[in-house]
Amino acid sequence: MESALGAGIAMAEALQNQLPWLEKVWLWVTFLGDPKSLFLFYFPAAYYASRRVGIAVLWISLIVEWLNLVFKWFLFGDRPFWWIHESGYYSQAPAQVHQFPSSCETGPGSPSGHCMITGAALWPIMTAISSQMATRAHSRWVRMMPSLAYCTFLLAVGLSRIFLLAHFPHQVLAGLITGAVLGWLMAPRVPTERELSFYGLTSLALLLGASLIYWTLFTLGLDLSWSIHLASKWCERPEWVHVDSRPFASLSRDSGASLGLGIALHSPCYAQVPPTKPTLQETAPTPPSPPEGPAYLEFPTFPTTWLSPKEGPPLSQKGWPSSFSFKVPKKTKTTARPVGSCITVRG
């Protein structure tokens, strides 16, 4: 195991020293692969495009993030930025690596949350785009583009985590495989039409379930805050140790997201966006046909009315004369119109 961890440090050293010009790229990729970005950016964008896909992204994100938290409590994975100090790796084979503000996460390292949670949450987006491409494109390579983009992005997220000394390669691989499997299993089973009590009970179950597991392991003598102590000890700058990277911060986010989803879907202010927008022909007013029966009104005699550009819109810009007239007959039978309705005048 020590040799595998040492190989991970060597890989991080190669990424930092051989490709230094990609530093900003890796920082942006790890930001886009952050589980918090799923709640802030991916979920609203997916919901705008498709209601069901948006709900699937949010639901899978909160469930898989909760599972990732529990997995890390049981697997006890070290992170590279503190392992190189605790294991004495620097004294045996000095490595030319350095930390970043995103390196000092306080939770255990196995499996990678960026790869696992993002890989699962982006699965319904990938499948939805793939189904659309399959119906419109005839080329096999074009239909494969969503899957290739999905795999390429997750591979880049994994490499960025190794570059930042946040994860070892085997932790990244475990997160990628677990996330893809969970996304494949959960995407067809997203609860889109459930009662409010379901989402409330789910929120309560996530909160109480994680608390029960934590206190059970604590009672058995396991210190689950060991990773927080090591992160605070070996991080180069104390301000890089963020509170929102602690395990219970993600638990609060997941529990609140589940309850908020239920309240939003059952709120009286909630209105489902129509699937298609009305066309101009549907919205344009059409002249009503004369009704059958004696429902007629006699209009009094109106004088001849002149309209000029000063009194109305510049009709001459559309190729019409600058002024015209029309006369309403003395006794014109027409239908009774409601107030504010449109009267069509044909020139």
PDB file of C-alpha atoms in Angstrom, residues 29-320:
ATOM      1  CA  VAL A  29     -11.814  21.972 -13.451  1.00  0.00           C
ATOM      2  CA  THR A  30     -11.819  21.134  -9.760  1.00  0.00           C
ATOM      3  CA  PHE A  31     -14.149  24.089  -9.173  1.00  0.00           C
ATOM      4  CA  LEU A  32     -16.553  22.847 -11.847  1.00  0.00           C
ATOM      5  CA  GLY A  33     -16.389  19.356 -10.354  1.00  0.00           C
ATOM      6  CA  ASP A  34     -17.065  20.536  -6.804  1.00  0.00           C
ATOM      7  CA  PRO A  35     -20.286  19.059  -5.341  1.00  0.00           C
ATOM      8  CA  LYS A  36     -21.347  22.556  -4.296  1.00  0.00           C
ATOM      9  CA  SER A  37     -21.413  23.545  -7.975  1.00  0.00           C
ATOM     10  CA  LEU A  38     -24.058  20.877  -8.566  1.00  0.00           C
ATOM     11  CA  PHE A  39     -26.456  22.684  -6.256  1.00  0.00           C
ATOM     12  CA  LEU A  40     -25.529  26.197  -7.415  1.00  0.00           C
ATOM     13  CA  PHE A  41     -25.113  25.822 -11.187  1.00  0.00           C
ATOM     14  CA  TYR A  42     -25.892  22.402 -12.660  1.00  0.00           C
ATOM     15  CA  PHE A  43     -29.263  21.921 -10.968  1.00  0.00           C
ATOM     16  CA  PRO A  44     -30.760  25.319 -12.014  1.00  0.00           C
ATOM     17  CA  ALA A  45     -29.470  24.937 -15.581  1.00  0.00           C
ATOM     18  CA  ALA A  46     -30.768  21.384 -15.893  1.00  0.00           C
ATOM     19  CA  TYR A  47     -34.136  22.320 -14.408  1.00  0.00           C
ATOM     20  CA  TYR A  48     -34.508  25.173 -16.885  1.00  0.00           C
ATOM     21  CA  ALA A  49     -33.982  22.734 -19.758  1.00  0.00           C
ATOM     22  CA  SER A  50     -36.057  19.856 -18.341  1.00  0.00           C
ATOM     23  CA  ARG A  51     -38.014  19.615 -15.113  1.00  0.00           C
ATOM     24  CA  ARG A  52     -37.403  15.910 -14.641  1.00  0.00           C
ATOM     25  CA  VAL A  53     -33.667  16.114 -15.423  1.00  0.00           C
ATOM     26  CA  GLY A  54     -33.258  19.030 -13.012  1.00  0.00           C
ATOM     27  CA  ILE A  55     -34.971  17.179 -10.175  1.00  0.00           C
ATOM     28  CA  ALA A  56     -32.863  14.103 -10.966  1.00  0.00           C
ATOM     29  CA  VAL A  57     -29.637  16.124 -10.699  1.00  0.00           C
ATOM     30  CA  LEU A  58     -30.609  17.555  -7.303  1.00  0.00           C
ATOM     31  CA  TRP A  59     -31.937  14.278  -5.916  1.00  0.00           C
ATOM     32  CA  ILE A  60     -28.931  12.199  -6.988  1.00  0.00           C
ATOM     33  CA  SER A  61     -26.543  14.878  -5.704  1.00  0.00           C
ATOM     34  CA  LEU A  62     -27.931  14.909  -2.178  1.00  0.00           C
ATOM     35  CA  ILE A  63     -28.260  11.126  -1.869  1.00  0.00           C
ATOM     36  CA  VAL A  64     -24.816  10.322  -3.296  1.00  0.00           C
ATOM     37  CA  GLU A  65     -23.148  13.050  -1.224  1.00  0.00           C
ATOM     38  CA  TRP A  66     -24.650  11.471   1.890  1.00  0.00           C
ATOM     39  CA  LEU A  67     -23.359   8.049   0.805  1.00  0.00           C
ATOM     40  CA  ASN A  68     -19.919   9.512   0.125  1.00  0.00           C
ATOM     41  CA  LEU A  69     -19.831  10.904   3.653  1.00  0.00           C
ATOM     42  CA  VAL A  70     -20.632   7.489   5.138  1.00  0.00           C
ATOM     43  CA  PHE A  71     -18.112   5.727   2.897  1.00  0.00           C
ATOM     44  CA  LYS A  72     -15.358   8.080   4.034  1.00  0.00           C
ATOM     45  CA  TRP A  73     -16.136   7.379   7.684  1.00  0.00           C
ATOM     46  CA  PHE A  74     -15.655   3.644   7.127  1.00  0.00           C
ATOM     47  CA  LEU A  75     -12.738   3.637   4.646  1.00  0.00           C
ATOM     48  CA  PHE A  76     -10.354   6.028   6.500  1.00  0.00           C
ATOM     49  CA  GLY A  77      -8.520   7.329   3.442  1.00  0.00           C
ATOM     50  CA  ASP A  78      -5.492   9.593   3.849  1.00  0.00           C
ATOM     51  CA  ARG A  79      -5.020  12.667   1.729  1.00  0.00           C
ATOM     52  CA  PRO A  80      -1.673  13.275  -0.015  1.00  0.00           C
ATOM     53  CA  PHE A  81      -1.020  16.715   1.440  1.00  0.00           C
ATOM     54  CA  TRP A  82      -0.829  15.335   4.981  1.00  0.00           C
ATOM     55  CA  TRP A  83       0.330  11.794   4.196  1.00  0.00           C
ATOM     56  CA  ILE A  84       3.701  12.952   2.824  1.00  0.00           C
ATOM     57  CA  HIS A  85       4.426  14.482   6.259  1.00  0.00           C
ATOM     58  CA  GLU A  86       2.922  11.822   8.503  1.00  0.00           C
ATOM     59  CA  SER A  87       4.536   8.913   6.666  1.00  0.00           C
ATOM     60  CA  GLY A  88       8.013  10.439   6.405  1.00  0.00           C
ATOM     61  CA  TYR A  89       7.892  10.314   2.611  1.00  0.00           C
ATOM     62  CA  TYR A  90       9.730  13.619   2.371  1.00  0.00           C
ATOM     63  CA  SER A  91      12.729  12.248   4.270  1.00  0.00           C
ATOM     64  CA  GLN A  92      12.916   9.124   2.074  1.00  0.00           C
ATOM     65  CA  ALA A  93      12.297  10.651  -1.345  1.00  0.00           C
ATOM     66  CA  PRO A  94      11.855  14.431  -1.290  1.00  0.00           C
ATOM     67  CA  ALA A  95       9.089  15.515  -3.638  1.00  0.00           C
ATOM     68  CA  GLN A  96       8.791  18.890  -5.305  1.00  0.00           C
ATOM     69  CA  VAL A  97       5.100  19.454  -4.679  1.00  0.00           C
ATOM     70  CA  HIS A  98       3.130  22.283  -3.133  1.00  0.00           C
ATOM     71  CA  GLN A  99      -0.370  22.876  -1.833  1.00  0.00           C
ATOM     72  CA  PHE A 100      -3.233  25.029  -3.061  1.00  0.00           C
ATOM     73  CA  PRO A 101      -6.238  26.595  -1.315  1.00  0.00           C
ATOM     74  CA  SER A 102      -8.362  23.700  -2.561  1.00  0.00           C
ATOM     75  CA  SER A 103      -5.965  21.086  -1.178  1.00  0.00           C
ATOM     76  CA  CYS A 104      -6.760  21.429   2.525  1.00  0.00           C
ATOM     77  CA  GLU A 105     -10.059  19.585   2.783  1.00  0.00           C
ATOM     78  CA  THR A 106     -10.793  18.201   6.223  1.00  0.00           C
ATOM     79  CA  GLY A 107     -12.662  14.990   5.413  1.00  0.00           C
ATOM     80  CA  PRO A 108     -11.100  11.575   4.736  1.00  0.00           C
ATOM     81  CA  GLY A 109      -9.945  10.977   1.188  1.00  0.00           C
ATOM     82  CA  SER A 110     -11.527   7.714   0.038  1.00  0.00           C
ATOM     83  CA  PRO A 111     -13.457   7.758  -2.227  1.00  0.00           C
ATOM     84  CA  SER A 112     -13.132  11.071  -4.033  1.00  0.00           C
ATOM     85  CA  GLY A 113     -16.266  13.128  -3.502  1.00  0.00           C
ATOM     86  CA  HIS A 114     -15.664  15.291  -6.567  1.00  0.00           C
ATOM     87  CA  CYS A 115     -15.541  12.238  -8.824  1.00  0.00           C
ATOM     88  CA  MET A 116     -18.228  10.184  -7.106  1.00  0.00           C
ATOM     89  CA  ILE A 117     -20.897  12.855  -6.570  1.00  0.00           C
ATOM     90  CA  THR A 118     -20.328  14.738  -9.824  1.00  0.00           C
ATOM     91  CA  GLY A 119     -20.139  11.524 -11.831  1.00  0.00           C
ATOM     92  CA  ALA A 120     -23.481  10.337 -10.458  1.00  0.00           C
ATOM     93  CA  ALA A 121     -25.280  13.706 -10.723  1.00  0.00           C
ATOM     94  CA  LEU A 122     -24.198  14.341 -14.321  1.00  0.00           C
ATOM     95  CA  TRP A 123     -25.396  10.924 -15.458  1.00  0.00           C
ATOM     96  CA  PRO A 124     -29.035  11.995 -16.124  1.00  0.00           C
ATOM     97  CA  ILE A 125     -27.796  15.044 -18.054  1.00  0.00           C
ATOM     98  CA  MET A 126     -25.583  12.838 -20.204  1.00  0.00           C
ATOM     99  CA  THR A 127     -28.341  10.307 -20.906  1.00  0.00           C
ATOM    100  CA  ALA A 128     -30.884  13.038 -21.711  1.00  0.00           C
ATOM    101  CA  ILE A 129     -28.549  14.680 -24.228  1.00  0.00           C
ATOM    102  CA  SER A 130     -27.642  11.278 -25.678  1.00  0.00           C
ATOM    103  CA  SER A 131     -31.294  10.422 -26.278  1.00  0.00           C
ATOM    104  CA  GLN A 132     -31.832  13.731 -28.060  1.00  0.00           C
ATOM    105  CA  MET A 133     -28.751  13.232 -30.218  1.00  0.00           C
ATOM    106  CA  ALA A 134     -29.834   9.683 -31.098  1.00  0.00           C
ATOM    107  CA  THR A 135     -33.109  10.922 -32.578  1.00  0.00           C
ATOM    108  CA  ARG A 136     -31.593  13.787 -34.568  1.00  0.00           C
ATOM    109  CA  ALA A 137     -28.139  12.605 -35.636  1.00  0.00           C
ATOM    110  CA  HIS A 138     -27.390   9.705 -37.948  1.00  0.00           C
ATOM    111  CA  SER A 139     -23.645   9.565 -37.379  1.00  0.00           C
ATOM    112  CA  ARG A 140     -22.448   7.145 -34.748  1.00  0.00           C
ATOM    113  CA  TRP A 141     -19.688   9.480 -33.623  1.00  0.00           C
ATOM    114  CA  VAL A 142     -22.106  12.351 -33.125  1.00  0.00           C
ATOM    115  CA  ARG A 143     -24.345  10.159 -30.957  1.00  0.00           C
ATOM    116  CA  MET A 144     -21.322   9.198 -28.852  1.00  0.00           C
ATOM    117  CA  MET A 145     -20.258  12.793 -28.172  1.00  0.00           C
ATOM    118  CA  PRO A 146     -22.264  13.213 -24.906  1.00  0.00           C
ATOM    119  CA  SER A 147     -20.748  10.034 -23.466  1.00  0.00           C
ATOM    120  CA  LEU A 148     -17.252  11.052 -24.536  1.00  0.00           C
ATOM    121  CA  ALA A 149     -17.691  14.524 -23.042  1.00  0.00           C
ATOM    122  CA  TYR A 150     -18.950  12.957 -19.795  1.00  0.00           C
ATOM    123  CA  CYS A 151     -15.952  10.630 -19.501  1.00  0.00           C
ATOM    124  CA  THR A 152     -13.461  13.321 -20.513  1.00  0.00           C
ATOM    125  CA  PHE A 153     -14.762  15.786 -17.949  1.00  0.00           C
ATOM    126  CA  LEU A 154     -14.695  13.239 -15.118  1.00  0.00           C
ATOM    127  CA  LEU A 155     -11.169  12.177 -16.078  1.00  0.00           C
ATOM    128  CA  ALA A 156     -10.096  15.825 -15.973  1.00  0.00           C
ATOM    129  CA  VAL A 157     -11.720  16.226 -12.539  1.00  0.00           C
ATOM    130  CA  GLY A 158      -9.811  13.189 -11.283  1.00  0.00           C
ATOM    131  CA  LEU A 159      -6.493  14.507 -12.592  1.00  0.00           C
ATOM    132  CA  SER A 160      -7.159  17.904 -11.021  1.00  0.00           C
ATOM    133  CA  ARG A 161      -7.689  16.264  -7.631  1.00  0.00           C
ATOM    134  CA  ILE A 162      -4.368  14.455  -7.948  1.00  0.00           C
ATOM    135  CA  PHE A 163      -2.672  17.665  -9.069  1.00  0.00           C
ATOM    136  CA  LEU A 164      -3.937  19.522  -5.988  1.00  0.00           C
ATOM    137  CA  LEU A 165      -2.721  16.798  -3.574  1.00  0.00           C
ATOM    138  CA  ALA A 166      -6.310  16.245  -2.502  1.00  0.00           C
ATOM    139  CA  HIS A 167      -6.584  12.571  -3.532  1.00  0.00           C
ATOM    140  CA  PHE A 168      -4.536   9.559  -4.514  1.00  0.00           C
ATOM    141  CA  PRO A 169      -5.158   7.882  -7.892  1.00  0.00           C
ATOM    142  CA  HIS A 170      -6.904   4.854  -6.367  1.00  0.00           C
ATOM    143  CA  GLN A 171      -9.301   7.155  -4.503  1.00  0.00           C
ATOM    144  CA  VAL A 172     -10.123   8.946  -7.749  1.00  0.00           C
ATOM    145  CA  LEU A 173     -10.697   5.639  -9.545  1.00  0.00           C
ATOM    146  CA  ALA A 174     -12.976   4.407  -6.765  1.00  0.00           C
ATOM    147  CA  GLY A 175     -14.996   7.617  -6.936  1.00  0.00           C
ATOM    148  CA  LEU A 176     -15.359   7.462 -10.725  1.00  0.00           C
ATOM    149  CA  ILE A 177     -16.594   3.877 -10.772  1.00  0.00           C
ATOM    150  CA  THR A 178     -18.915   4.279  -7.789  1.00  0.00           C
ATOM    151  CA  GLY A 179     -20.391   7.514  -9.121  1.00  0.00           C
ATOM    152  CA  ALA A 180     -21.119   6.118 -12.581  1.00  0.00           C
ATOM    153  CA  VAL A 181     -22.767   2.995 -11.118  1.00  0.00           C
ATOM    154  CA  LEU A 182     -24.910   5.008  -8.690  1.00  0.00           C
ATOM    155  CA  GLY A 183     -25.942   7.418 -11.432  1.00  0.00           C
ATOM    156  CA  TRP A 184     -26.969   4.516 -13.666  1.00  0.00           C
ATOM    157  CA  LEU A 185     -28.980   2.908 -10.860  1.00  0.00           C
ATOM    158  CA  MET A 186     -30.659   6.041  -9.502  1.00  0.00           C
ATOM    159  CA  ALA A 187     -31.527   7.980 -12.669  1.00  0.00           C
ATOM    160  CA  PRO A 188     -34.631   5.894 -13.535  1.00  0.00           C
ATOM    161  CA  ARG A 189     -35.865   5.979  -9.912  1.00  0.00           C
ATOM    162  CA  VAL A 190     -36.019   9.706  -9.183  1.00  0.00           C
ATOM    163  CA  PRO A 191     -39.135  10.683  -7.139  1.00  0.00           C
ATOM    164  CA  THR A 192     -40.647  13.509  -9.153  1.00  0.00           C
ATOM    165  CA  GLU A 193     -44.279  13.190  -8.040  1.00  0.00           C
ATOM    166  CA  ARG A 194     -44.301  12.393  -4.328  1.00  0.00           C
ATOM    167  CA  GLU A 195     -46.083  13.979  -1.403  1.00  0.00           C
ATOM    168  CA  LEU A 196     -44.422  16.551   0.842  1.00  0.00           C
ATOM    169  CA  SER A 197     -44.121  14.101   3.726  1.00  0.00           C
ATOM    170  CA  PHE A 198     -41.832  11.896   1.610  1.00  0.00           C
ATOM    171  CA  TYR A 199     -39.259  14.660   1.171  1.00  0.00           C
ATOM    172  CA  GLY A 200     -39.569  15.691   4.802  1.00  0.00           C
ATOM    173  CA  LEU A 201     -38.999  12.137   6.021  1.00  0.00           C
ATOM    174  CA  THR A 202     -36.057  11.772   3.645  1.00  0.00           C
ATOM    175  CA  SER A 203     -34.485  14.909   5.083  1.00  0.00           C
ATOM    176  CA  LEU A 204     -35.004  13.623   8.610  1.00  0.00           C
ATOM    177  CA  ALA A 205     -33.648  10.183   7.705  1.00  0.00           C
ATOM    178  CA  LEU A 206     -30.458  11.657   6.236  1.00  0.00           C
ATOM    179  CA  LEU A 207     -29.848  13.780   9.311  1.00  0.00           C
ATOM    180  CA  LEU A 208     -30.662  11.149  11.920  1.00  0.00           C
ATOM    181  CA  GLY A 209     -29.041   8.308   9.990  1.00  0.00           C
ATOM    182  CA  ALA A 210     -25.674  10.040   9.702  1.00  0.00           C
ATOM    183  CA  SER A 211     -25.837  11.155  13.335  1.00  0.00           C
ATOM    184  CA  LEU A 212     -26.605   7.614  14.449  1.00  0.00           C
ATOM    185  CA  ILE A 213     -23.686   6.197  12.466  1.00  0.00           C
ATOM    186  CA  TYR A 214     -21.357   8.884  13.805  1.00  0.00           C
ATOM    187  CA  TRP A 215     -22.248   8.317  17.460  1.00  0.00           C
ATOM    188  CA  THR A 216     -22.158   4.534  17.044  1.00  0.00           C
ATOM    189  CA  LEU A 217     -18.615   4.661  15.683  1.00  0.00           C
ATOM    190  CA  PHE A 218     -17.667   7.189  18.332  1.00  0.00           C
ATOM    191  CA  THR A 219     -19.014   4.882  21.051  1.00  0.00           C
ATOM    192  CA  LEU A 220     -16.918   2.039  19.638  1.00  0.00           C
ATOM    193  CA  GLY A 221     -13.816   4.163  20.179  1.00  0.00           C
ATOM    194  CA  LEU A 222     -13.295   5.530  16.656  1.00  0.00           C
ATOM    195  CA  ASP A 223     -12.312   9.193  16.419  1.00  0.00           C
ATOM    196  CA  LEU A 224     -13.959  10.458  13.243  1.00  0.00           C
ATOM    197  CA  SER A 225     -12.414  13.901  13.639  1.00  0.00           C
ATOM    198  CA  TRP A 226      -8.895  12.562  13.026  1.00  0.00           C
ATOM    199  CA  SER A 227      -8.839  13.966   9.488  1.00  0.00           C
ATOM    200  CA  ILE A 228      -9.747  17.451  10.749  1.00  0.00           C
ATOM    201  CA  HIS A 229      -6.752  17.431  13.098  1.00  0.00           C
ATOM    202  CA  LEU A 230      -4.359  16.308  10.355  1.00  0.00           C
ATOM    203  CA  ALA A 231      -5.679  18.854   7.865  1.00  0.00           C
ATOM    204  CA  SER A 232      -5.293  21.671  10.377  1.00  0.00           C
ATOM    205  CA  LYS A 233      -1.820  20.453  11.309  1.00  0.00           C
ATOM    206  CA  TRP A 234      -0.264  20.076   7.858  1.00  0.00           C
ATOM    207  CA  CYS A 235      -2.017  22.699   5.781  1.00  0.00           C
ATOM    208  CA  GLU A 236       0.445  25.407   4.758  1.00  0.00           C
ATOM    209  CA  ARG A 237      -1.956  28.236   5.612  1.00  0.00           C
ATOM    210  CA  PRO A 238      -4.628  28.122   8.319  1.00  0.00           C
ATOM    211  CA  GLU A 239      -7.035  30.183   6.210  1.00  0.00           C
ATOM    212  CA  TRP A 240      -7.100  27.399   3.607  1.00  0.00           C
ATOM    213  CA  VAL A 241      -8.876  25.074   6.039  1.00  0.00           C
ATOM    214  CA  HIS A 242     -12.522  25.846   5.289  1.00  0.00           C
ATOM    215  CA  VAL A 243     -15.415  25.006   7.551  1.00  0.00           C
ATOM    216  CA  ASP A 244     -17.641  24.034   4.622  1.00  0.00           C
ATOM    217  CA  SER A 245     -15.331  21.106   3.830  1.00  0.00           C
ATOM    218  CA  ARG A 246     -16.106  19.387   7.133  1.00  0.00           C
ATOM    219  CA  PRO A 247     -18.331  16.293   6.997  1.00  0.00           C
ATOM    220  CA  PHE A 248     -21.372  17.726   8.764  1.00  0.00           C
ATOM    221  CA  ALA A 249     -21.429  20.733   6.425  1.00  0.00           C
ATOM    222  CA  SER A 250     -22.343  18.474   3.525  1.00  0.00           C
ATOM    223  CA  LEU A 251     -24.859  16.666   5.718  1.00  0.00           C
ATOM    224  CA  SER A 252     -26.641  19.942   6.446  1.00  0.00           C
ATOM    225  CA  ARG A 253     -26.688  20.778   2.748  1.00  0.00           C
ATOM    226  CA  ASP A 254     -28.164  17.403   1.787  1.00  0.00           C
ATOM    227  CA  SER A 255     -30.829  17.429   4.480  1.00  0.00           C
ATOM    228  CA  GLY A 256     -31.837  20.988   3.672  1.00  0.00           C
ATOM    229  CA  ALA A 257     -31.900  20.323  -0.072  1.00  0.00           C
ATOM    230  CA  SER A 258     -34.257  17.378   0.362  1.00  0.00           C
ATOM    231  CA  LEU A 259     -36.673  19.370   2.507  1.00  0.00           C
ATOM    232  CA  GLY A 260     -36.407  22.417   0.246  1.00  0.00           C
ATOM    233  CA  LEU A 261     -37.166  20.326  -2.820  1.00  0.00           C
ATOM    234  CA  GLY A 262     -40.356  19.006  -1.248  1.00  0.00           C
ATOM    235  CA  ILE A 263     -41.504  22.449  -0.116  1.00  0.00           C
ATOM    236  CA  ALA A 264     -40.790  23.956  -3.525  1.00  0.00           C
ATOM    237  CA  LEU A 265     -42.679  21.284  -5.447  1.00  0.00           C
ATOM    238  CA  HIS A 266     -45.733  21.595  -3.189  1.00  0.00           C
ATOM    239  CA  SER A 267     -45.720  25.361  -2.727  1.00  0.00           C
ATOM    240  CA  PRO A 268     -48.773  27.278  -4.012  1.00  0.00           C
ATOM    241  CA  CYS A 269     -46.331  29.645  -5.698  1.00  0.00           C
ATOM    242  CA  TYR A 270     -44.885  26.776  -7.728  1.00  0.00           C
ATOM    243  CA  ALA A 271     -45.898  26.856 -11.394  1.00  0.00           C
ATOM    244  CA  GLN A 272     -44.694  24.318 -13.879  1.00  0.00           C
ATOM    245  CA  VAL A 273     -43.134  25.843 -16.967  1.00  0.00           C
ATOM    246  CA  PRO A 274     -45.128  24.927 -20.099  1.00  0.00           C
ATOM    247  CA  PRO A 275     -43.259  22.595 -22.420  1.00  0.00           C
ATOM    248  CA  THR A 276     -43.730  24.798 -25.494  1.00  0.00           C
ATOM    249  CA  LYS A 277     -44.271  28.495 -26.040  1.00  0.00           C
ATOM    250  CA  PRO A 278     -47.402  29.657 -27.923  1.00  0.00           C
ATOM    251  CA  THR A 279     -46.871  30.703 -31.511  1.00  0.00           C
ATOM    252  CA  LEU A 280     -47.790  34.044 -33.007  1.00  0.00           C
ATOM    253  CA  GLN A 281     -50.816  32.502 -34.688  1.00  0.00           C
ATOM    254  CA  GLU A 282     -52.080  31.232 -31.332  1.00  0.00           C
ATOM    255  CA  THR A 283     -51.637  34.577 -29.584  1.00  0.00           C
ATOM    256  CA  ALA A 284     -52.866  36.863 -32.399  1.00  0.00           C
ATOM    257  CA  PRO A 285     -56.489  38.070 -31.954  1.00  0.00           C
ATOM    258  CA  THR A 286     -58.941  36.678 -34.480  1.00  0.00           C
ATOM    259  CA  PRO A 287     -62.156  38.450 -35.476  1.00  0.00           C
ATOM    260  CA  PRO A 288     -65.173  36.694 -33.984  1.00  0.00           C
ATOM    261  CA  SER A 289     -67.896  35.360 -36.202  1.00  0.00           C
ATOM    262  CA  PRO A 290     -71.391  36.883 -35.957  1.00  0.00           C
ATOM    263  CA  PRO A 291     -73.511  34.993 -33.435  1.00  0.00           C
ATOM    264  CA  GLU A 292     -76.761  33.377 -34.244  1.00  0.00           C
ATOM    265  CA  GLY A 293     -79.876  34.963 -32.800  1.00  0.00           C
ATOM    266  CA  PRO A 294     -81.129  38.505 -32.111  1.00  0.00           C
ATOM    267  CA  ALA A 295     -78.147  39.616 -30.041  1.00  0.00           C
ATOM    268  CA  TYR A 296     -77.439  42.729 -32.152  1.00  0.00           C
ATOM    269  CA  LEU A 297     -76.913  46.342 -31.312  1.00  0.00           C
ATOM    270  CA  GLU A 298     -77.544  49.435 -33.405  1.00  0.00           C
ATOM    271  CA  PHE A 299     -74.704  51.950 -33.313  1.00  0.00           C
ATOM    272  CA  PRO A 300     -75.495  55.638 -33.802  1.00  0.00           C
ATOM    273  CA  THR A 301     -74.161  57.629 -36.685  1.00  0.00           C
ATOM    274  CA  PHE A 302     -70.447  58.442 -36.408  1.00  0.00           C
ATOM    275  CA  PRO A 303     -68.759  61.272 -38.263  1.00  0.00           C
ATOM    276  CA  THR A 304     -65.939  60.693 -40.632  1.00  0.00           C
ATOM    277  CA  THR A 305     -62.715  60.183 -38.687  1.00  0.00           C
ATOM    278  CA  TRP A 306     -59.326  61.284 -39.959  1.00  0.00           C
ATOM    279  CA  LEU A 307     -56.075  59.868 -38.575  1.00  0.00           C
ATOM    280  CA  SER A 308     -52.793  61.624 -39.128  1.00  0.00           C
ATOM    281  CA  PRO A 309     -49.227  60.737 -38.143  1.00  0.00           C
ATOM    282  CA  LYS A 310     -49.501  63.154 -35.209  1.00  0.00           C
ATOM    283  CA  GLU A 311     -52.433  61.276 -33.758  1.00  0.00           C
ATOM    284  CA  GLY A 312     -51.249  57.763 -34.361  1.00  0.00           C
ATOM    285  CA  PRO A 313     -48.229  55.657 -35.314  1.00  0.00           C
ATOM    286  CA  PRO A 314     -46.171  56.580 -38.369  1.00  0.00           C
ATOM    287  CA  LEU A 315     -48.100  54.363 -40.772  1.00  0.00           C
ATOM    288  CA  SER A 316     -46.218  55.738 -43.754  1.00  0.00           C
ATOM    289  CA  GLN A 317     -43.120  53.827 -42.631  1.00  0.00           C
ATOM    290  CA  LYS A 318     -44.884  50.607 -43.561  1.00  0.00           C
ATOM    291  CA  GLY A 319     -45.720  51.806 -47.049  1.00  0.00           C
ATOM    292  CA  TRP A 320     -49.250  53.033 -46.148  1.00  0.00           C
TER     293      TRP A 320
END
